[in-house]
XYZ file of C-alpha atoms in Angstrom:
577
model
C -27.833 145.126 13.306
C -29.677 146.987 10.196
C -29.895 150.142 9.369
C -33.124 151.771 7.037
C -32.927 154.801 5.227
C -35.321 156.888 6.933
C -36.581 160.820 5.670
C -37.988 163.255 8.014
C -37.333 165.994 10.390
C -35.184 165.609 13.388
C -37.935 165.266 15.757
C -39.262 162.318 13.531
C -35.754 160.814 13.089
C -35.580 160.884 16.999
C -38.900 159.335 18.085
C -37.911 156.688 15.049
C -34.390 155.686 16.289
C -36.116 155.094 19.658
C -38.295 153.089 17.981
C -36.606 151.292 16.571
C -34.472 149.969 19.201
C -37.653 148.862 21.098
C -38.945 151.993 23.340
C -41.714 151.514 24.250
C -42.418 154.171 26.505
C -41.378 157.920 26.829
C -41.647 159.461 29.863
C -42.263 162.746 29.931
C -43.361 166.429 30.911
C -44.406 168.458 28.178
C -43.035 172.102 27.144
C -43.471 174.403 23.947
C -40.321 174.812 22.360
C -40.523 170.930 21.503
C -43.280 171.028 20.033
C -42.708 169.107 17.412
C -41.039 166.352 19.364
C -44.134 166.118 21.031
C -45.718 165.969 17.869
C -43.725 163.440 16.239
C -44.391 161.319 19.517
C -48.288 161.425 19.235
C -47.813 160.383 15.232
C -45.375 157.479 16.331
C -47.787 154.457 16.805
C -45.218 152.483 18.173
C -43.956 154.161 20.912
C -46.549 155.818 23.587
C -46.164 158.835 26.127
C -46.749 158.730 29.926
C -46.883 161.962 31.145
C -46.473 163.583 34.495
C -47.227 166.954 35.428
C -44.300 167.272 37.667
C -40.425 166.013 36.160
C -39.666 164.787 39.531
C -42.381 162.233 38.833
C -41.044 161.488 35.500
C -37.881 160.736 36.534
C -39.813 158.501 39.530
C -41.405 156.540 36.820
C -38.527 155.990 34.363
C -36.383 154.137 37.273
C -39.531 152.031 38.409
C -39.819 151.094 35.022
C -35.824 149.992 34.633
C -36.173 148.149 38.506
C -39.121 146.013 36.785
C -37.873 145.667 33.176
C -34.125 145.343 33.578
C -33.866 147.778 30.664
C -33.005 151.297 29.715
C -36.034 153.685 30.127
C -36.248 157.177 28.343
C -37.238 160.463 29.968
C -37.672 163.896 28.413
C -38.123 167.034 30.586
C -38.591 170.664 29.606
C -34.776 172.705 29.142
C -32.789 173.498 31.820
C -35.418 174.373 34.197
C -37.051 170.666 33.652
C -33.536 169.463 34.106
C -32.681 171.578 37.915
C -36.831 170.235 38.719
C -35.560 166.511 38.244
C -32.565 166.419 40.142
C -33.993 165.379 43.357
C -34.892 161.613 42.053
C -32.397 161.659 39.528
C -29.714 161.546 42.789
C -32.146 157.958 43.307
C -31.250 156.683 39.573
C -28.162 157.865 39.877
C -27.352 155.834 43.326
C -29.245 152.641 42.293
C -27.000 152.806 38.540
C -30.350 152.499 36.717
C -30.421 152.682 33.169
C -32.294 155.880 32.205
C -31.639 158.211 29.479
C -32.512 161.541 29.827
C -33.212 163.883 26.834
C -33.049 167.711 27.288
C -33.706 170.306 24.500
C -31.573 173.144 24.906
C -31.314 177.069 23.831
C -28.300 178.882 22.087
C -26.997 180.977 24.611
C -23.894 181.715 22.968
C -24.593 182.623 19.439
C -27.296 186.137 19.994
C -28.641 186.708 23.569
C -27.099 184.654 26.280
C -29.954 184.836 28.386
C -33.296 182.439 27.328
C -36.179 181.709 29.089
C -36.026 178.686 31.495
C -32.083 177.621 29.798
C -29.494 177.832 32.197
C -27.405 180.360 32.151
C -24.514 180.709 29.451
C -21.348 180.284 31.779
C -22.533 176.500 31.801
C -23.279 174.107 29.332
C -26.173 172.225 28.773
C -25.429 169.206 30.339
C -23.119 170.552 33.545
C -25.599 170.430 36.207
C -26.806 166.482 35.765
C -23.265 165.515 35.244
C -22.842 164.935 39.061
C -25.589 161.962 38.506
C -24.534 160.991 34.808
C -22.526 157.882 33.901
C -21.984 160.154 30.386
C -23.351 163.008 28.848
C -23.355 164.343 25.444
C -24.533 167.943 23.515
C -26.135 167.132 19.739
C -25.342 170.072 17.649
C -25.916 168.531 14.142
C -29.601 166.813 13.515
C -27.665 164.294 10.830
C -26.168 162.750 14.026
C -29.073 162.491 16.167
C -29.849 158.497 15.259
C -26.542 158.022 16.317
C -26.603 159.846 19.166
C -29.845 157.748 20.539
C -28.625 154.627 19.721
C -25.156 155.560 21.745
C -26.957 156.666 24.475
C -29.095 153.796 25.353
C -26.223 151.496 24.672
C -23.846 153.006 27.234
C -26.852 153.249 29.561
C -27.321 149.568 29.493
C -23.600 148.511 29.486
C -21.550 147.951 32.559
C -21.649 150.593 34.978
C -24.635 150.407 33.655
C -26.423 153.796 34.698
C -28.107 156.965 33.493
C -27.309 159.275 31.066
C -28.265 162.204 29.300
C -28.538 163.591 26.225
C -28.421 167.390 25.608
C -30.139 168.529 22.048
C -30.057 172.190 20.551
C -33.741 172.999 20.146
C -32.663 175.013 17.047
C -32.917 171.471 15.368
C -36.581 171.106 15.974
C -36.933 172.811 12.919
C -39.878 171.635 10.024
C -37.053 170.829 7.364
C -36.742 167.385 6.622
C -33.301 165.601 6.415
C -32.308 161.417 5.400
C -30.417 159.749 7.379
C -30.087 155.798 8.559
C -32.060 154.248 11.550
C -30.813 151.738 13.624
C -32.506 148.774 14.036
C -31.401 146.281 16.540
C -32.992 145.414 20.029
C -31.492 146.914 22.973
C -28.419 145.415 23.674
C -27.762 143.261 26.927
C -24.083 143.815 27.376
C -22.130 141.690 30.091
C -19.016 141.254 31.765
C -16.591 138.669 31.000
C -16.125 135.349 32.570
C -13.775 134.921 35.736
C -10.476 133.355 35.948
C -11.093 129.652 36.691
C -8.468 129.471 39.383
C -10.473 132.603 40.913
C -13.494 130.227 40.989
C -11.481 127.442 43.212
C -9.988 130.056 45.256
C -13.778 131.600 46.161
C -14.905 128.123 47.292
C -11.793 127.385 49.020
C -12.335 130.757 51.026
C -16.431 129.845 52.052
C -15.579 126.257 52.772
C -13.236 127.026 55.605
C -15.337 130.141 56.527
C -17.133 129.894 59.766
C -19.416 132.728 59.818
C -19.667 133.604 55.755
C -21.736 136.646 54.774
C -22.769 136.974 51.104
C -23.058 140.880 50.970
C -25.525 141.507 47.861
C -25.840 144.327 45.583
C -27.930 145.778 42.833
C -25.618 144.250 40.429
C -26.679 140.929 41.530
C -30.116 141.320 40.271
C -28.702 143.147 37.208
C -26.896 140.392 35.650
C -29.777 138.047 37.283
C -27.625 136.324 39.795
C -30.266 136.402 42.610
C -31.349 132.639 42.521
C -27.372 131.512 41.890
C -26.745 133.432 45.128
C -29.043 132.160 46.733
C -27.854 128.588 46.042
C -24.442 129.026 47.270
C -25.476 130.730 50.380
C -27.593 127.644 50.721
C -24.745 125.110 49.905
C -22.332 126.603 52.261
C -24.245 127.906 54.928
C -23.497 132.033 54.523
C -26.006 134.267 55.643
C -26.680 137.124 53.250
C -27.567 140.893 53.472
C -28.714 143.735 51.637
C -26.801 146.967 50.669
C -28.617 149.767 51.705
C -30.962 151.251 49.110
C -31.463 147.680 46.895
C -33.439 144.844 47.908
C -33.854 142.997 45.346
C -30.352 141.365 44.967
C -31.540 138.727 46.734
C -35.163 138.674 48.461
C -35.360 139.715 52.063
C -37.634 137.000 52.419
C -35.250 134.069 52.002
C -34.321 132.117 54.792
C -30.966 133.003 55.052
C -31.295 136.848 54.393
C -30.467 139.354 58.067
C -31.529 142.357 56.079
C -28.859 145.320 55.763
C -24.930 144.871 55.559
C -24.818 147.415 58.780
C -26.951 145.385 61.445
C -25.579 142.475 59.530
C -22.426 142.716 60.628
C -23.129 143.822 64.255
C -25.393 140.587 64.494
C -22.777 138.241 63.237
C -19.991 139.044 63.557
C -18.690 137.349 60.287
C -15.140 136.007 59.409
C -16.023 136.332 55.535
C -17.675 138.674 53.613
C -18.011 137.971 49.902
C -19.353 141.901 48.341
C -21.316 140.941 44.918
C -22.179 143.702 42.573
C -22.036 146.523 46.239
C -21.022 149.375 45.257
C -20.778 150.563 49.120
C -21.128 153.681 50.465
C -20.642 155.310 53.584
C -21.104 159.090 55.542
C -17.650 160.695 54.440
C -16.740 159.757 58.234
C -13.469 157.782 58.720
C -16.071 155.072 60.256
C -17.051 154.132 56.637
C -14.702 151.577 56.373
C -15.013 149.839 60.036
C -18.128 147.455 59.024
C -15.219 145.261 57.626
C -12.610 145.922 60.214
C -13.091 142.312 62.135
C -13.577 139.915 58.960
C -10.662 137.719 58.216
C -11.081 138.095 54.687
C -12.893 139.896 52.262
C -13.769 139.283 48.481
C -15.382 141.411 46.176
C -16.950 140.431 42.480
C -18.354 142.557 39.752
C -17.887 143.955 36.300
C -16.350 147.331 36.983
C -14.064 149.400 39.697
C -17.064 150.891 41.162
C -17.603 147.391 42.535
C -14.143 147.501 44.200
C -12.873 151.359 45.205
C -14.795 151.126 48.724
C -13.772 147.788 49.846
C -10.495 148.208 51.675
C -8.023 145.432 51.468
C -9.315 143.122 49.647
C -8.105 139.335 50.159
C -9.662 138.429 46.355
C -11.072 140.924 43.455
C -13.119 138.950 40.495
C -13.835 141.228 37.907
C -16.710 139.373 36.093
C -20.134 138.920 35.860
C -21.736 138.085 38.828
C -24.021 135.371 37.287
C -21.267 134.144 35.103
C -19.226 133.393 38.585
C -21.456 131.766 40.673
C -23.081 129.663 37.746
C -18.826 128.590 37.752
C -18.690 128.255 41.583
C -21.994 126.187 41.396
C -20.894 123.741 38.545
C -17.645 123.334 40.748
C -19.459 122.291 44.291
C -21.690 119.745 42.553
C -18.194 117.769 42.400
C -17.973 117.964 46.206
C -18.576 114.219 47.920
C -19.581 115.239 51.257
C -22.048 118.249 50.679
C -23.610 117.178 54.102
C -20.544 118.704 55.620
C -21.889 122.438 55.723
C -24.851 121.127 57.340
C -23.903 122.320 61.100
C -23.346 126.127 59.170
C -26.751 125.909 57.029
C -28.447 125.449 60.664
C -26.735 127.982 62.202
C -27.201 130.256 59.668
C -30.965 129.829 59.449
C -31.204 129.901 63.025
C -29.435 132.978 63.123
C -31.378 134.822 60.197
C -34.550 133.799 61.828
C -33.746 135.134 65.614
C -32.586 138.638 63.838
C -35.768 138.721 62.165
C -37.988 138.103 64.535
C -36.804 140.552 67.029
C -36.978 142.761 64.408
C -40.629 142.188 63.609
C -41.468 142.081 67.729
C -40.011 145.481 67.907
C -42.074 146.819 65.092
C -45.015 145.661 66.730
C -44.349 145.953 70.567
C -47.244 148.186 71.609
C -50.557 146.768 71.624
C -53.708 147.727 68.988
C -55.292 150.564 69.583
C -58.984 151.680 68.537
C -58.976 154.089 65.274
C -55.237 152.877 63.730
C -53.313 149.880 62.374
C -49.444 148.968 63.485
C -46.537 148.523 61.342
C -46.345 144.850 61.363
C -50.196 143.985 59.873
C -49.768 146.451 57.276
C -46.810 144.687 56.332
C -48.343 141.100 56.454
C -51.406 141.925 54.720
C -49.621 143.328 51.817
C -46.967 140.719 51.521
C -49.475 137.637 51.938
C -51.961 139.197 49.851
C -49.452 139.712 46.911
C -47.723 135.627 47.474
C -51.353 134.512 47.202
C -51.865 136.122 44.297
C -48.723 134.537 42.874
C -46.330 137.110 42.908
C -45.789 140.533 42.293
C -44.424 144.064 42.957
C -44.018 146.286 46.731
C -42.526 149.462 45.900
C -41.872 151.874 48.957
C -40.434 155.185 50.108
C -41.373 155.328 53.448
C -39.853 154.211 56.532
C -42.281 153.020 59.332
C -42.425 149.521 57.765
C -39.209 148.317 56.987
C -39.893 145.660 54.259
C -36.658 143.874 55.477
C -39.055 142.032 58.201
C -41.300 140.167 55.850
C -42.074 137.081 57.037
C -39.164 133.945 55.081
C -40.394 132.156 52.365
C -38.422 129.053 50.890
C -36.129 130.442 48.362
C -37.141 133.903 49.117
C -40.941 133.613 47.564
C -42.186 135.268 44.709
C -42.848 138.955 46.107
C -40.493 141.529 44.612
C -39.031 144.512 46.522
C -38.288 147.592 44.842
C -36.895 151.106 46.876
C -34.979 153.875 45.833
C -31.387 153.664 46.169
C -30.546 157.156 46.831
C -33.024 158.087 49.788
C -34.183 161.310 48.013
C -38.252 162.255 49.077
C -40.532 161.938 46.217
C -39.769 158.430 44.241
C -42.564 156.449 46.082
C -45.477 157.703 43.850
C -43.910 157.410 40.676
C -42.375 154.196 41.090
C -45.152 152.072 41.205
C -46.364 153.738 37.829
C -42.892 152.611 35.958
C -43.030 149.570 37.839
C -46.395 148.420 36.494
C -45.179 149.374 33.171
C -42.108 147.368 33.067
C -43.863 144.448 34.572
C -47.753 144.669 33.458
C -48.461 140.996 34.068
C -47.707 141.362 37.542
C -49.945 143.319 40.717
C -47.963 146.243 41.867
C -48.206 147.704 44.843
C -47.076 151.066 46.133
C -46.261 151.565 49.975
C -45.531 155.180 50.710
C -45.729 157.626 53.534
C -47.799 160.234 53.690
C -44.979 162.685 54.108
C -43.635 161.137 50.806
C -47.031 161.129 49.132
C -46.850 164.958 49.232
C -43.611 165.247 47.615
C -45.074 164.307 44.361
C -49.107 163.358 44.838
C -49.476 164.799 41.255
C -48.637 160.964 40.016
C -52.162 159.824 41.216
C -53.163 161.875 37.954
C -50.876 160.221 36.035
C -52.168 157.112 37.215
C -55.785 158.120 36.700
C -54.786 159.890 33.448
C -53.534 156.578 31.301
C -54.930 154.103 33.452
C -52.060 152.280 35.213
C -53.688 149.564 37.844
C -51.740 149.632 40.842
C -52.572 150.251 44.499
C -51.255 152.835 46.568
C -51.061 151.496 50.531
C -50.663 154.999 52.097
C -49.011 154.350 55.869
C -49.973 157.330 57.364
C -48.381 158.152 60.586
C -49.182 161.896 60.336
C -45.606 163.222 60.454
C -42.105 162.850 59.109
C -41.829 159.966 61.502
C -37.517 159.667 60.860
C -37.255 162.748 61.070
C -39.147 162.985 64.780
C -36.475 160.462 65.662
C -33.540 161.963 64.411
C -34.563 165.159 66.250
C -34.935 163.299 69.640
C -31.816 161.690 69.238
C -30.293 165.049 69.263
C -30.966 165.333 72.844
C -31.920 168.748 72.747
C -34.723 170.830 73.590
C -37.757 169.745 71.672
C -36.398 166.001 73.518
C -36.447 167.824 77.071
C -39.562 169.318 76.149
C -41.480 166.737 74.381
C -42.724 168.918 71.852
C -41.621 168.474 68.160
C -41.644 171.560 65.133
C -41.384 171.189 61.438
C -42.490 167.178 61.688
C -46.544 166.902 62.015
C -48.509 166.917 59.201
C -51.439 167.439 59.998
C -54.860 169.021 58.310
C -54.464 166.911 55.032
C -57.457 164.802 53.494
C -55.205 162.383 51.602
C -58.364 159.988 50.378
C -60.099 163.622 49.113
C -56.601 164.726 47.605
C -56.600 161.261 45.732
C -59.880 161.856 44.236
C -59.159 165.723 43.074
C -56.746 163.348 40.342
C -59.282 160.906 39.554
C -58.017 157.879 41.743
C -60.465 155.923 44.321
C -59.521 156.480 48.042
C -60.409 154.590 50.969
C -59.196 154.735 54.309
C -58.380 152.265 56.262
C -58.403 152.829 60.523
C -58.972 149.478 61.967
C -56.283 146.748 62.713
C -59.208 143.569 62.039
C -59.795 145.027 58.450
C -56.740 145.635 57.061
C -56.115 142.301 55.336
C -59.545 142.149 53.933
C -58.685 145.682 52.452
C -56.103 144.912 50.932
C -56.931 141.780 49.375
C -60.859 143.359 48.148
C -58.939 146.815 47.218
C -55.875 145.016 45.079
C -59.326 142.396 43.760
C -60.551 145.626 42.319
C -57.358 146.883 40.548
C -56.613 143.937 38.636
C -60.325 143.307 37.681
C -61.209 146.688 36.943
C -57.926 147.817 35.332
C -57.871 151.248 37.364
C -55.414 152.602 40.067
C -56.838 153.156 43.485
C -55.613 154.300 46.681
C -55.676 153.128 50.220
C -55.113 155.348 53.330
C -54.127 153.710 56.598
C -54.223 155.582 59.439
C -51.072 154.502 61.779
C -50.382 155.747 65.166
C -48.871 158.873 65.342
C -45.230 158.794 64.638
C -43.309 161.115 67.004
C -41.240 159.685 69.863
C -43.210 158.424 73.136
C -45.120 160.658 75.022
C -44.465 163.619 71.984
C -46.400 166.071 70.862
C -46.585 168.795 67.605
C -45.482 171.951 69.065
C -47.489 174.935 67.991
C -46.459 176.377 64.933
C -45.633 179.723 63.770
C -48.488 182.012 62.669
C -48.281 184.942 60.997
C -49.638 187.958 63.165
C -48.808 186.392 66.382
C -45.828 186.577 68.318
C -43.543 183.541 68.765
């Protein structure tokens, strides 16, 4: 580490420190009381602003980018008001651990008035309503700290728990006076856990060896500390099926082999004697049934680099605090000793045989009806996307929507080279962002976005984004006309829109979403037959890459209420109900 005597005002000094620790990119929506921030940004030549027009979007792109990158991403929205209009995909980064720092500038509210436009209000401070989805949080009241500050922030970010946090500033330091101070100068760090206890390593393989149904439950902290191919190995070795916790794919790829897709049907389908939790941080309902996926497993191990990893794993036979990479690099130097490998072979079968029957049934149940004229089923959307990206050598799916579950891609030897990226927390309104982020943390690589349509409007504003600074990635709309989970949810309730076959508050109809892509700028297409969706896909993602340009694909789906249901009529002002 260096530091540089640096002279200039505090909105130079922060822009600088960022700098200098490598940011490249600040993502942002832009207000008037920072104006010189915003100032200082445009005269930095080494650090360049993506802007969105909504901070929901913002906060979209800054996790895509840390899900591609592996690194801490910066945000900045407008006071308090930019703050409260972020919190719905901050809840995402927040849920996934992501590292992104969030900087706020903030009105006295103490000092003369104690009520400012768009600042919240004075009985709180400036950082109370993010601290629910904050790792740490901190208020800057002296502009001589501010390097500091930024370099703090991004280092906690990115150290384990690695996950978001924020930085409150007083906007009263924006001023034009200029101040010396030291910069920084160090990349960002890539801080790790220690290594485990050998005898911890021995007692891990002891517990798979004699395990007859092992199930390696993965995490986001696998892919975190980079673990996904060492994983993958041991699963292979001993013959343990893996699954995903909810929210994170990327642990380890739904595609390989051995993978049965998430810990919940997971268990049902196997039934397993061993689970081994690496880098989970599960979750539940808040129902005392949050606990019972584990109820019927002999034994249970969990491994990670912090508590988090451990709090919601009742009775635990084995806890190895560590990184996870660090321990199965360990438990994969120890098997190599092993003289009769061949031994697991009866398991490896098994296991395959198993992860293949549970995801084919899976894929025959997303595509049980027949084609029909004028729309495109789950399963060939899926395919065509997936295929078209392996050809291509690898690359990006980003989703937020639910009618193609990505967990039924067809296997690929050692899981393939497609990445899968969702948001952790479930929140509406990541999808369109994402894929923005995402192709910024990983420009070498095609990206492409799958949302629903119902998610598209949540934040379609990115498309001009996209457009705007001329991000090449494809949107794959799957447009099934309604809040298709929802529709479920609502006939699983049993109740009268079920007796009645008539469902409010879930059709969306009346929207153009190829004309509302090019009111932003962006290309749309759509897309209604089943025999043309591959060649779409493959000509539409041709044209991204070649052309450098986003562009946008809609694909009309069959309608996604339950059989046989229709909208019901809605309200309309004037007429009685």
């Amino acid at each position: 580490m260096s530091k540089q005597p640096f002279t200039g005002n505090p909105s130079e000094i922060i822009v600088e420190q960022l700098s200098a620790l490598g940011v490249n990119y600040l993502f942002y929506n832009s207000g008037s009381r920072e104006a010189r921030f915003f100032d200082a940004l445009h005269e930095n030549p080494r650090i360049n602003g993506i802007l969105g027009l909504h901070e929901g979007t913002v906060t979209a792109m800054a996790g895509g980018y840390t899900q591609a990158k592996s690194e801490p991403a910066v945000m900045s929205v407008h006071l308090g008001a930019g703050l409260a209009q972020s919190m719905g995909q901050l809840i995402n980064v927040w849920a996934g651990s992501l590292p992104v720092v969030t900087l706020t500038f903030v009105g006295d509210t103490g000092s003369y008035a104690d009520r400012i436009t768009l600042d919240l209000g004075h009985n709180v401070g400036p950082t109370s309503i993010a601290a629910p989805f904050m790792k740490a949080n901190w208020t800057v009241l002296e502009a001589g700290g501010l390097a500091t500050a930024i370099e703090r922030a991004i280092k906690v970010a990115s150290t384990p728990p690695i996950g978001p946090v924020h930085v409150a500033i007083y906007d009263r330091l924006l001023g034009p006076e200029k101040i010396s101070t030291s910069i920084i100068e160090h990349e960002i760090p890539k801080v790790t856990a220690g290594y485990p206890d050998p005898s911890d390593i021995e007692k891990l393989a002891k517990y798979l060896n004699e395990a007859e149904r092992p199930l390696i439950y993965v995490g986001d902290g696998a892919w975190k500390s980079g673990a996904e191919s060492a994983i993958g190995a041991i699963a292979e070795h001993f013959g343990a099926n893996i699954a995903s916790m909810w929210g994170d794919l990327m642990g380890v790829s739904v595609a390989h082999p051995l993978h049965c897709g998430y810990f919940r049907g997971s268990v049902l389908d196997l039934n397993p004697d061993l689970i081994v939790c690496v880098g989970v941080r599960h979750g539940g309902s808040g129902t005392p049934d949050d606990y019972s996926l584990f109820k019927n497993s002999k034994n249970l191990i969990a491994i990670g680099p912090d508590v988090e990893i451990f709090e919601n794993i009742p009775d635990l036979d084995l806890t190895i605090m560590a990184d996870e990479t660090a321990t199965f690099e360990l438990l994969q130097d120890l098997i190599r000793s092993e003289n009769e490998p061949i031994k697991y072979n009866k398991k490896r079968n098994h296991a395959r045989e198993t992860a293949h029957q549970i995801k084919e049934n899976g894929r025959k149940n997303l595509q049980h009806k027949s084609a029909t004229k004028g729309s495109v089923r789950p399963l060939a959307i899926l395919d065509a996307i997936d295929t078209t990206l392996e050809k291509a050598g690898g690359g990006y799916i980003t989703t937020e929507q639910f009618a193609i579950p990505l967990e039924y891609v067809n296997k690929k030897e050692n899981g393939g080279k497609v990445k899968y990226v969702r948001p952790a927390g479930g929140s509406e309104g990541y999808g369109m962002g994402a894929p923005i982020g995402t192709k910024l943390g990983a420009s070498d690589q095609p990206v492409i976005g799958l949302v629903g349509d119902g998610s598209v409007y949540y934040s379609d504003s990115a498309l001009w984004t996209a457009a705007h600074h001329k991000i090449p990635v494809l949107y794959v709309i799957a447009n099934n006309g309604t809040y298709g989970i929802v529709a479920g949810q609502f006939a699983a309730a049993e109740g009268a829109m079920k007796r009645e076959g008539k469902y409010a508050g879930v059709v969306l109809d009346g929207i153009e979403i190829v004309k509302l892509a090019e009111s932003f700028g962006v290309e749309g297409i759509r897309v209604e037959e089943e025999t043309k969706i591959q060649q779409s896909i493959e000509e539409s993602l041709g044209i991204v890459e070649r052309e450098g340009r986003p562009l946008l694909l809609d694909v009309k789906m069959p309608l996604g209420l339950p059989q046989n249901g229709q909208a019901s009529k809605p309200f309309h002002l004037g007429k009685s109900k």
